[in-house]
Amino acid sequence: RLILSEFPTAKVYLLGEIGSAGPYPRPGVIRHEKDEFQRRLKDFKVDAVISGNGGCGLCTPKETGSCIAAEVLGIPSVMIAAPGFVTQAKKTALTAGISVLRVAEYPGSFASHTREELIANTRKVLWPAIKKALTEPLADSEKTFDGTTSATDDMLTGTEDELRQTFQDSGWTDGLPILLPTAPAVNAFLGFTDLPADFSLGAIPPMQRDVTVRHVAVNGVMAGCPPEFMPVLLAFVEAMKSGDFRRTLVSTHAWTPYCWLNGPVARQLGFDDGQGEISEPKNKALGRFVDLALLNLGGYRVKENRMGTFGYLTPWVLVENEEAALKAGWKPYHLQQGFALDDSTLSCASAINWGNNLVPATSDPEKTRDMIAWDAVEKQQMAVGSGMPCVYRTFLLTPDVARNLSRAYTSKDALEAALVATARNPLGARAFANYWGNPGSAFDPARCPLAQHEAKIARAEGAEKTATPPWLEWTGLKTMETVPAMQIGKNVFLVTGDPARNKEMCLPGGGSATVKIVLPKAWDRLMAERGYAPLASFRLKSDLKPDAPRPKVRGYSHPGARGDAPSQTGPRRRPHSESGERPQRRRPQRRNNNGP
C-alpha cells in the first residue's frame, strides 16, 4: 500500500504470486528454485525486488538469495534485515559476486513487536530506506564494503608477541592463544599427507574459500595439534563441504559442531573414549582445530555469518568404544555407514545442548528404553519442541547401558525402532509449543486460535490415539492423542564414555556427515618415528559386516588415496528452515508478527 500510494501506476507482486529464489547456490550447484524465480522475474518484467526478512542465521542467506538472483539479472534489489543481520546479508551477497547489496534495516527484533509497532516502523523507517535504496545512487560509503578478512600466504615477521597480536587483530584466531605457524612446524604437518602443499581441497562454504593443504596445516599448528593429526584434519575439512553437516552452523539457535571418530587410527593416535573424553588433551586439540577451521577455512565469523544469539560452545570430540559396541553385538557407527571395521572415519554433526545426561537406575532394557524415549521427547531443538517435530539426535550410551539394552535389542536399528514407537508427544503439548514458541512467526489468536492450530498439527504430523506414554501413565489416562517425536534414520547411537557409570545423553541437533580418513603411504614408518605402535595392533576382529554403502559425495582424489572414495555421507534429509520445518507458502491476506 505504501508503494502504491506514491507510485500508483506500479504493479506489485507478492511472495505468493512470484515465489523466491531460496539460498543462492554456490558455484557448480544447480538449484531449480533459483532458476524458476529468475524466469519469473523476466516473464513478469520486474523492475525491482524487495526481499526479507533477515532476522535469523539461516533465514537471512535464504532471503538474500532473492536479491542476488535479481542483481545477477541486472535488476536492483533491497534486502530487509534486523540490525544484527545486515552484515550477514551483505557478506552473503559478496560471496555470490555482488559487491554491493543495499539493505533496509528494521529497528529491532521484528518477531517480538506488536502489529502496531510493525506498522509504525515500516512507515517511518523501512519505507524511506527502501525507497532510497531503489531510487538514489550509491553513496561512497556503500561502494567500499567488502567484508573480507582472510589469512595470507605471505610470510610475516616480528617478535612472537607482535605476531600473535597480528593474528588476533586480523581475526585469524578465536580469541585464545595460538601456536605460531612457523615454516618448520607447518612442514612437519605436510609430511603426514601425500597431497602436495598447494593442492586445492575445493571451495569451502560458506565463504567459498579456495583452501589448500597448506592452509589446513597452518591451522593445525595454530590449534596445538601434533603433526600426525594431519589426515584427521583433512577429513574434517572435507566434511565441511557437506550440507548435511554445515547447514545449521549459522543459525541463531547456536548449533555447536562436534565430531566423533571410529576405527583403528583413533586408538593409535590416543584419542580418548572414556571418562571425561571431550576434556582430554588430544580430543580437545582436535576440537580447537574445528573452531579455527570454521573461522579461517570456511569463513564463519561471529556477528557476520555465525549468528548464535548467546554464542557457541567450543566444539568437542568423541570416540566410539568399538570393543564395547561389538561385545554388545552392535555395529560401530562406521559399519552402519558402509565402511569396513578396519577403516578409520571422522563423523561431524551439530548439537544444541551438552551435559544434561540421563541416569537409568535399572538394568531392565524396556524401562531403560522408556527413559531414553522420554529424554528424547524432552530434548528437542527449540527448547520446548516448538520447531521441527522429529529432529536429528545423537544418543551417547555408556558401555553397561548399551549392554543392558542389547539384551532386548540385538542391534542399534532395533533399538531405534523401539524408541521411535515409544517417543510420542501429546498433541496438545506439541501444538501449544509450536503456537506460542514458533521459530518462524507468531500467530494472531483472532485469526488462528490455538484449537485451530492444534487441528492443523494433528493433520500435518499424523496424530493418533495411542497408549499413554509410560512417563504420563500417572495421569490415569489409558490412551491419548499423540504425535511422533522421533523418526527412523535421524538418530545416531554411540557407545562411549565412562564405563564405570550408567549414563545416556541425548544431543538434539543437525544432520551428520561421515568421511574416511585417508592415510599417507608411509604412515607406518612415520608413526614409528614418532614412537607409536603399528596400526595393525589397533585393529579389531568381528563377524559383523558393514551395512550397504551410503551414497557418495564428491571429494578430492590423489595417488595416495588407494583408490578409495575420500568422502562419504549418510542419507540425511536436509532441514528447510532455521526451525527445520518446511516453509509454508505465505498468502497475501495472511498477517502475523513475522515482520512487514
XYZ file of C-alpha atoms in Angstrom:
596
model
C 0.000 0.000 0.000
C 2.888 2.371 0.712
C 4.328 1.700 -2.738
C 1.028 2.280 -4.492
C 0.273 5.435 -2.524
C 3.376 7.112 -4.003
C 3.618 5.184 -7.271
C 0.006 4.497 -8.273
C 0.943 3.032 -11.679
C 3.260 0.412 -10.181
C 2.424 -3.272 -10.296
C 3.282 -5.114 -7.067
C 3.754 -8.892 -6.987
C 3.676 -10.502 -3.537
C 5.596 -13.573 -2.444
C 2.716 -15.966 -3.034
C 2.466 -14.771 -6.648
C 6.088 -14.777 -7.727
C 7.909 -17.028 -5.250
C 11.504 -16.669 -4.105
C 14.966 -17.904 -5.071
C 15.911 -19.557 -1.789
C 19.600 -19.663 -0.775
C 21.727 -18.679 -3.756
C 23.634 -21.788 -4.885
C 27.391 -21.950 -4.678
C 29.359 -22.434 -7.915
C 28.702 -25.730 -9.627
C 25.398 -26.326 -7.827
C 22.116 -26.242 -9.740
C 19.070 -25.033 -7.815
C 15.861 -25.116 -9.826
C 14.078 -22.849 -7.332
C 16.522 -20.055 -8.170
C 16.226 -20.664 -11.917
C 12.434 -20.593 -11.740
C 12.471 -17.362 -9.739
C 14.741 -15.677 -12.299
C 12.485 -16.881 -15.121
C 9.505 -15.293 -13.412
C 11.366 -12.041 -12.866
C 11.936 -11.837 -16.621
C 8.471 -13.034 -17.615
C 6.782 -10.577 -15.238
C 9.118 -7.749 -16.381
C 10.072 -6.985 -12.782
C 11.975 -3.718 -12.262
C 12.959 -4.128 -8.591
C 12.955 -6.782 -5.865
C 12.335 -6.249 -2.140
C 13.161 -9.328 -0.059
C 13.112 -10.222 3.643
C 13.114 -10.698 6.452
C 16.673 -11.205 7.608
C 16.314 -11.905 11.297
C 17.817 -15.338 11.842
C 21.030 -17.044 10.845
C 19.532 -19.368 8.237
C 16.696 -17.127 7.053
C 18.974 -14.216 6.168
C 21.010 -16.071 3.477
C 17.793 -17.635 2.169
C 16.020 -14.293 1.759
C 19.170 -12.619 0.433
C 19.179 -15.248 -2.319
C 16.236 -13.500 -3.999
C 18.188 -10.229 -4.058
C 21.255 -11.936 -5.513
C 19.169 -13.666 -8.182
C 17.727 -10.284 -9.185
C 21.063 -8.444 -9.161
C 22.641 -11.124 -11.381
C 19.984 -10.231 -13.974
C 20.688 -6.509 -13.563
C 17.530 -5.906 -11.529
C 18.075 -3.635 -8.484
C 17.098 -5.060 -5.127
C 16.903 -4.201 -1.435
C 17.066 -6.617 1.468
C 15.157 -6.058 4.735
C 17.122 -7.150 7.815
C 17.203 -6.676 11.561
C 20.212 -4.752 12.929
C 22.429 -7.723 13.789
C 21.950 -9.350 10.383
C 22.849 -6.523 7.991
C 26.487 -7.590 7.694
C 25.470 -11.218 7.147
C 23.206 -10.190 4.258
C 25.954 -8.108 2.652
C 28.574 -10.841 3.057
C 26.197 -13.425 1.616
C 25.811 -11.259 -1.495
C 29.546 -10.579 -1.655
C 30.305 -14.310 -1.658
C 27.998 -14.669 -4.688
C 29.815 -11.880 -6.546
C 27.515 -8.951 -5.707
C 29.903 -6.300 -4.403
C 27.181 -4.010 -3.078
C 23.845 -5.074 -1.616
C 21.513 -2.395 -0.359
C 19.851 -3.237 2.937
C 16.906 -1.567 4.668
C 17.438 -2.046 8.400
C 14.397 -2.727 10.576
C 14.868 -1.164 14.039
C 14.809 -4.102 16.423
C 13.588 -7.668 16.739
C 10.549 -7.666 14.467
C 9.332 -11.102 15.572
C 8.679 -9.760 19.077
C 6.997 -6.498 18.039
C 3.271 -5.879 18.136
C 1.332 -5.315 14.949
C 1.142 -1.607 15.777
C 4.940 -1.411 16.198
C 5.477 -3.263 12.928
C 3.268 -0.865 11.009
C 4.802 2.234 12.601
C 8.375 1.086 11.975
C 7.536 0.097 8.406
C 6.083 3.527 7.648
C 8.678 5.639 9.458
C 11.887 3.619 8.992
C 11.671 0.849 6.424
C 9.748 2.553 3.646
C 12.060 5.601 3.415
C 15.096 3.255 3.409
C 13.585 1.009 0.721
C 12.647 3.966 -1.449
C 16.118 5.470 -1.112
C 17.815 2.163 -1.915
C 15.844 1.753 -5.139
C 15.859 5.346 -6.377
C 19.114 7.044 -5.322
C 22.732 6.469 -6.472
C 25.156 4.599 -4.255
C 26.875 6.667 -1.591
C 30.680 6.495 -1.391
C 30.442 4.589 1.908
C 28.360 1.883 0.214
C 30.910 1.385 -2.543
C 33.701 0.432 -0.141
C 32.165 -2.560 1.653
C 33.992 -5.802 1.083
C 33.632 -7.527 4.466
C 36.539 -9.875 3.780
C 39.204 -10.910 6.233
C 41.301 -13.923 5.304
C 44.695 -15.330 6.088
C 47.587 -14.679 3.744
C 50.212 -16.997 2.308
C 52.825 -14.267 2.753
C 55.490 -14.675 5.407
C 55.081 -12.420 8.439
C 57.982 -11.168 10.535
C 58.245 -9.705 14.033
C 58.612 -10.770 17.640
C 56.408 -13.582 18.954
C 54.230 -11.093 20.830
C 53.911 -8.897 17.720
C 52.995 -11.861 15.532
C 50.373 -13.124 17.969
C 48.884 -9.660 18.139
C 48.812 -9.529 14.329
C 46.867 -12.801 14.227
C 44.474 -11.509 16.871
C 43.956 -8.134 15.170
C 43.446 -9.800 11.776
C 40.647 -12.007 13.107
C 42.587 -15.237 12.479
C 42.098 -16.646 15.972
C 39.139 -17.474 18.183
C 40.414 -15.182 20.925
C 42.520 -17.827 22.678
C 46.318 -18.111 22.477
C 47.739 -19.946 19.453
C 50.985 -21.625 18.472
C 52.655 -19.613 15.727
C 52.627 -21.465 12.369
C 56.339 -21.280 11.608
C 57.639 -22.874 8.411
C 59.240 -25.886 10.179
C 56.060 -26.575 12.158
C 53.865 -26.391 9.046
C 56.260 -28.611 7.073
C 56.042 -31.264 9.790
C 52.273 -31.473 9.179
C 52.766 -31.600 5.415
C 54.942 -34.673 5.906
C 51.866 -36.621 7.068
C 49.959 -36.444 3.780
C 50.713 -37.488 0.213
C 48.882 -34.427 -1.074
C 51.035 -31.523 -2.341
C 51.057 -28.445 -0.115
C 49.323 -26.317 -2.753
C 46.728 -28.972 -3.624
C 43.277 -27.388 -3.613
C 40.662 -29.044 -1.412
C 37.972 -27.030 -3.172
C 35.779 -24.103 -2.239
C 34.844 -24.358 1.426
C 31.455 -22.889 2.422
C 30.106 -20.516 3.469
C 32.604 -18.020 2.016
C 33.708 -20.421 -0.762
C 37.378 -20.004 0.056
C 39.823 -21.993 -2.069
C 41.526 -23.956 0.701
C 44.831 -25.744 0.158
C 46.552 -28.468 2.138
C 48.972 -25.849 3.460
C 46.067 -23.852 4.919
C 44.952 -26.965 6.830
C 48.472 -27.496 8.168
C 48.740 -23.866 9.297
C 45.523 -24.111 11.302
C 46.576 -27.472 12.722
C 49.736 -25.873 14.099
C 47.789 -22.908 15.494
C 45.367 -25.262 17.279
C 48.188 -27.112 19.039
C 47.621 -30.426 17.266
C 50.583 -32.769 16.695
C 51.636 -33.282 13.017
C 50.301 -36.848 12.901
C 46.751 -35.462 13.199
C 47.018 -34.187 9.609
C 44.934 -36.983 7.964
C 42.180 -36.381 10.558
C 42.272 -32.623 9.927
C 41.957 -33.159 6.164
C 38.935 -35.396 6.783
C 37.220 -32.656 8.772
C 37.816 -30.072 6.034
C 36.267 -32.494 3.545
C 33.236 -32.837 5.832
C 32.866 -29.037 5.920
C 31.613 -29.192 2.324
C 28.694 -31.445 3.247
C 25.392 -29.622 3.533
C 24.133 -32.357 5.856
C 26.683 -31.193 8.431
C 27.128 -27.454 7.855
C 23.560 -26.354 7.144
C 22.739 -25.384 10.747
C 26.033 -23.731 11.684
C 24.952 -20.125 11.015
C 21.717 -20.398 12.982
C 20.811 -18.082 15.838
C 19.955 -21.222 17.814
C 23.707 -21.890 18.060
C 24.157 -25.460 16.947
C 27.726 -26.279 18.027
C 29.692 -28.567 15.686
C 31.289 -31.691 17.134
C 32.969 -34.849 15.819
C 33.357 -38.492 16.671
C 35.999 -40.936 15.487
C 35.782 -44.602 14.547
C 38.429 -47.095 13.506
C 41.986 -48.028 14.440
C 43.608 -44.643 13.744
C 41.714 -43.045 16.656
C 43.039 -45.717 19.013
C 46.570 -45.458 17.590
C 46.639 -41.681 17.985
C 45.435 -41.957 21.571
C 42.069 -40.212 21.377
C 40.012 -40.891 24.485
C 36.650 -42.702 24.605
C 36.207 -42.942 28.379
C 35.523 -40.753 31.382
C 35.870 -37.038 30.581
C 36.749 -37.800 26.975
C 35.990 -34.409 25.429
C 38.244 -32.748 28.010
C 41.250 -34.979 27.347
C 44.198 -33.199 25.608
C 44.078 -34.880 22.186
C 40.309 -34.695 21.893
C 40.467 -31.066 22.980
C 43.183 -30.181 20.453
C 41.105 -31.552 17.583
C 38.107 -29.582 18.868
C 40.223 -26.427 18.812
C 41.152 -27.140 15.190
C 37.454 -27.387 14.340
C 36.951 -23.889 15.749
C 39.877 -22.424 13.796
C 38.939 -24.264 10.602
C 35.418 -22.844 10.737
C 36.896 -19.376 11.213
C 39.815 -19.367 8.764
C 38.959 -22.019 6.168
C 35.187 -21.708 5.965
C 34.942 -18.033 6.850
C 32.442 -18.424 9.711
C 32.571 -15.276 11.835
C 30.510 -14.391 14.879
C 28.249 -11.387 14.255
C 28.787 -11.700 10.484
C 27.517 -15.106 9.405
C 27.621 -17.155 12.597
C 24.653 -15.706 14.362
C 24.164 -17.563 17.651
C 22.084 -15.346 19.920
C 24.078 -16.245 23.042
C 27.201 -17.530 21.281
C 28.669 -21.014 20.883
C 30.274 -23.718 22.948
C 33.757 -24.882 21.949
C 33.494 -27.864 19.563
C 34.085 -31.248 21.193
C 35.395 -34.627 20.014
C 34.132 -38.082 20.984
C 35.332 -41.590 20.149
C 33.130 -44.657 19.935
C 34.200 -47.536 22.169
C 34.007 -50.133 19.423
C 35.079 -53.032 21.637
C 32.135 -52.356 23.941
C 29.758 -51.998 20.976
C 30.931 -55.282 19.452
C 30.684 -57.012 22.829
C 27.021 -55.956 22.932
C 26.560 -57.388 19.426
C 26.125 -53.930 17.894
C 27.842 -52.495 14.850
C 30.099 -49.497 15.460
C 28.817 -46.409 13.697
C 31.152 -46.548 10.692
C 29.980 -50.082 9.873
C 26.440 -48.737 9.827
C 27.630 -46.198 7.248
C 29.049 -48.872 4.940
C 32.708 -48.731 5.958
C 34.830 -51.719 6.935
C 35.786 -52.359 10.553
C 39.438 -51.543 9.759
C 38.549 -48.262 8.063
C 39.039 -45.096 10.084
C 36.412 -42.385 9.826
C 35.531 -38.962 11.161
C 31.879 -38.021 11.544
C 30.615 -34.477 12.067
C 27.308 -33.273 13.437
C 25.983 -30.320 15.438
C 24.226 -30.164 18.783
C 22.119 -27.635 20.576
C 22.917 -28.751 24.129
C 25.555 -30.578 26.164
C 25.923 -32.131 29.586
C 22.336 -32.821 30.668
C 22.508 -36.605 30.862
C 20.117 -39.341 31.980
C 20.968 -41.933 34.648
C 18.914 -45.117 34.063
C 18.556 -46.605 37.568
C 17.575 -50.029 36.241
C 19.066 -52.892 34.239
C 15.664 -53.620 32.637
C 16.102 -52.881 28.905
C 12.453 -51.954 28.361
C 12.391 -49.491 31.250
C 15.696 -48.057 30.066
C 14.131 -47.663 26.621
C 11.182 -45.823 28.162
C 13.505 -43.426 29.966
C 15.558 -42.728 26.827
C 12.363 -42.158 24.833
C 11.234 -39.640 27.461
C 14.661 -37.987 27.293
C 14.274 -37.655 23.511
C 10.814 -36.099 23.841
C 12.126 -33.615 26.407
C 15.228 -32.718 24.369
C 14.099 -31.114 21.132
C 15.862 -28.470 19.054
C 13.873 -25.451 20.195
C 13.799 -25.987 23.975
C 10.076 -26.797 24.347
C 9.973 -28.573 20.987
C 8.341 -25.770 19.074
C 10.204 -26.294 15.797
C 10.634 -29.405 13.694
C 8.566 -32.313 15.078
C 11.188 -35.056 14.520
C 14.743 -33.810 14.828
C 18.194 -35.282 14.373
C 19.639 -36.719 17.571
C 22.814 -38.440 18.715
C 22.480 -40.753 21.723
C 25.569 -41.391 23.841
C 25.369 -44.681 25.754
C 27.949 -45.809 28.299
C 29.052 -49.453 27.815
C 26.904 -51.002 30.570
C 23.784 -49.180 29.415
C 24.445 -50.486 25.889
C 24.958 -53.991 27.288
C 21.638 -53.888 29.150
C 19.771 -52.578 26.114
C 21.320 -55.233 23.850
C 19.609 -57.970 25.871
C 16.314 -56.886 24.292
C 17.524 -55.046 21.188
C 20.046 -57.025 19.181
C 21.110 -54.069 17.031
C 21.150 -50.297 17.098
C 18.492 -50.379 14.379
C 16.210 -52.466 16.610
C 16.721 -50.007 19.445
C 15.934 -47.093 17.141
C 12.682 -48.712 16.005
C 11.621 -49.321 19.627
C 12.405 -45.729 20.591
C 10.503 -44.324 17.615
C 7.448 -46.338 18.656
C 7.712 -45.154 22.271
C 8.769 -41.497 21.930
C 5.390 -39.835 21.445
C 4.445 -36.269 22.316
C 0.925 -35.390 23.495
C -0.774 -33.485 20.688
C -1.838 -30.661 22.998
C 1.721 -30.124 24.269
C 3.169 -30.138 20.761
C 0.531 -27.699 19.451
C 0.962 -25.355 22.430
C 4.756 -25.249 21.964
C 4.540 -24.650 18.223
C 1.854 -21.991 18.630
C 3.463 -19.808 21.292
C 7.123 -20.523 20.510
C 7.055 -20.827 16.733
C 10.583 -20.164 15.395
C 9.249 -18.715 12.138
C 6.382 -16.413 13.079
C 3.796 -15.555 15.686
C 0.134 -16.452 15.279
C -2.738 -14.000 15.653
C -5.232 -15.627 18.074
C -8.073 -13.662 16.486
C -7.404 -15.164 13.058
C -5.999 -18.562 14.051
C -6.940 -19.720 17.565
C -4.908 -22.411 19.301
C -7.606 -25.063 18.758
C -7.469 -24.465 15.013
C -3.679 -24.745 15.058
C -3.885 -27.986 17.052
C -6.138 -29.482 14.362
C -3.598 -28.410 11.731
C -0.731 -30.039 13.667
C -2.784 -33.212 14.023
C -3.225 -33.459 10.247
C 0.325 -32.460 9.345
C 2.103 -34.699 11.835
C -0.131 -37.752 11.798
C -1.693 -37.596 15.248
C -3.045 -40.915 16.512
C -4.812 -42.167 19.603
C -2.106 -44.292 21.227
C -1.358 -45.805 24.584
C -0.385 -43.089 27.026
C 3.431 -42.660 27.048
C 4.892 -44.530 30.061
C 6.040 -41.328 31.798
C 2.463 -39.958 31.693
C 0.630 -43.039 32.979
C 0.276 -41.283 36.344
C -2.484 -39.194 34.695
C -4.754 -42.236 34.789
C -5.430 -41.970 31.067
C -5.138 -45.240 29.177
C -4.880 -43.530 25.806
C -4.245 -40.041 24.469
C -3.795 -38.215 21.170
C -0.075 -38.147 20.380
C 2.322 -37.269 17.555
C 5.738 -38.854 16.883
C 8.849 -37.175 18.309
C 11.381 -39.435 16.565
C 11.854 -40.696 13.020
C 13.755 -43.669 11.610
C 17.064 -42.635 10.035
C 17.528 -39.454 12.060
C 19.285 -40.997 15.044
C 22.889 -41.916 15.820
C 23.807 -44.284 18.664
C 27.358 -44.239 20.017
C 28.735 -46.488 22.749
C 31.135 -44.186 24.557
C 32.006 -42.504 27.846
C 32.859 -43.622 31.376
C 32.479 -47.450 31.579
C 32.001 -47.164 35.356
C 28.813 -45.095 35.033
C 25.264 -45.804 33.885
C 24.658 -42.785 31.664
C 22.818 -41.836 28.486
C 22.856 -38.414 26.871
C 20.630 -37.187 24.051
C 22.062 -34.491 21.783
C 19.410 -32.940 19.531
C 20.916 -31.094 16.589
C 21.561 -31.071 12.872
C 22.385 -33.740 10.316
C 25.720 -35.518 10.023
C 28.435 -36.362 7.521
C 30.983 -39.190 7.667
C 34.352 -39.045 5.898
C 37.043 -41.685 5.529
C 40.443 -40.761 6.976
C 42.978 -41.237 4.161
C 46.453 -42.173 5.395
C 49.721 -41.489 3.545
C 51.580 -44.476 2.080
C 54.407 -44.121 4.598
C 52.074 -43.952 7.607
C 53.576 -46.898 9.485
C 57.140 -45.591 9.095
C 56.146 -42.034 10.023
C 54.272 -43.198 13.107
C 57.138 -45.466 14.206
C 59.449 -42.445 14.031
C 57.045 -40.619 16.369
C 57.069 -43.515 18.850
C 53.655 -45.049 18.055
C 52.835 -48.761 17.925
C 51.925 -50.149 14.446
C 48.401 -49.511 13.170
C 47.817 -53.273 12.839
C 47.984 -53.655 16.611
C 44.893 -51.456 16.984
C 42.652 -53.425 14.626
C 39.661 -55.354 15.969
C 38.024 -58.575 14.825
C 34.317 -59.184 14.317
C 31.967 -61.256 12.181
C 29.640 -58.263 11.779
C 29.529 -56.983 8.198
C 29.174 -53.371 7.074
C 25.754 -52.146 6.039
C 25.151 -51.282 2.398
C 27.338 -48.291 1.393
C 25.732 -44.886 1.619
C 25.582 -42.584 -1.405
C 28.965 -40.967 -2.016
C 29.697 -37.284 -2.417
C 32.410 -35.663 -4.474
C 35.748 -35.141 -2.786
C 39.400 -34.807 -3.609
C 41.352 -37.653 -5.179
C 45.065 -38.238 -5.376
C 47.515 -41.088 -5.961
C 47.838 -41.781 -2.240
C 44.127 -42.323 -1.717
C 44.473 -46.035 -2.578
C 41.535 -45.753 -4.917
C 39.120 -45.216 -2.053
C 36.397 -42.606 -2.128
C 37.724 -39.862 0.102
C 34.384 -38.815 1.489
C 31.054 -40.376 2.180
C 27.925 -39.186 3.898
C 24.809 -40.878 5.149
C 21.405 -40.175 3.624
C 20.189 -37.276 5.743
C 17.161 -35.180 4.882
C 18.146 -31.550 4.986
C 16.267 -29.065 7.147
C 14.194 -26.497 5.255
C 14.450 -23.533 7.616
C 16.040 -22.470 10.863
C 13.352 -24.355 12.728
C 13.850 -27.357 10.486
C 10.301 -27.070 9.201
C 9.415 -26.785 5.554
C 8.425 -23.151 4.967
C 4.760 -22.768 4.158
C 3.684 -20.638 1.225
C 2.530 -17.298 2.567
C -0.579 -15.822 1.031
C -1.075 -12.085 0.637
C -4.022 -11.915 3.010
C -2.249 -13.559 5.941
C -0.758 -11.194 8.517
C 1.280 -12.040 11.576
C 4.222 -10.829 13.612
C 6.790 -12.300 11.237
C 7.547 -8.747 10.130
C 6.365 -6.422 7.406
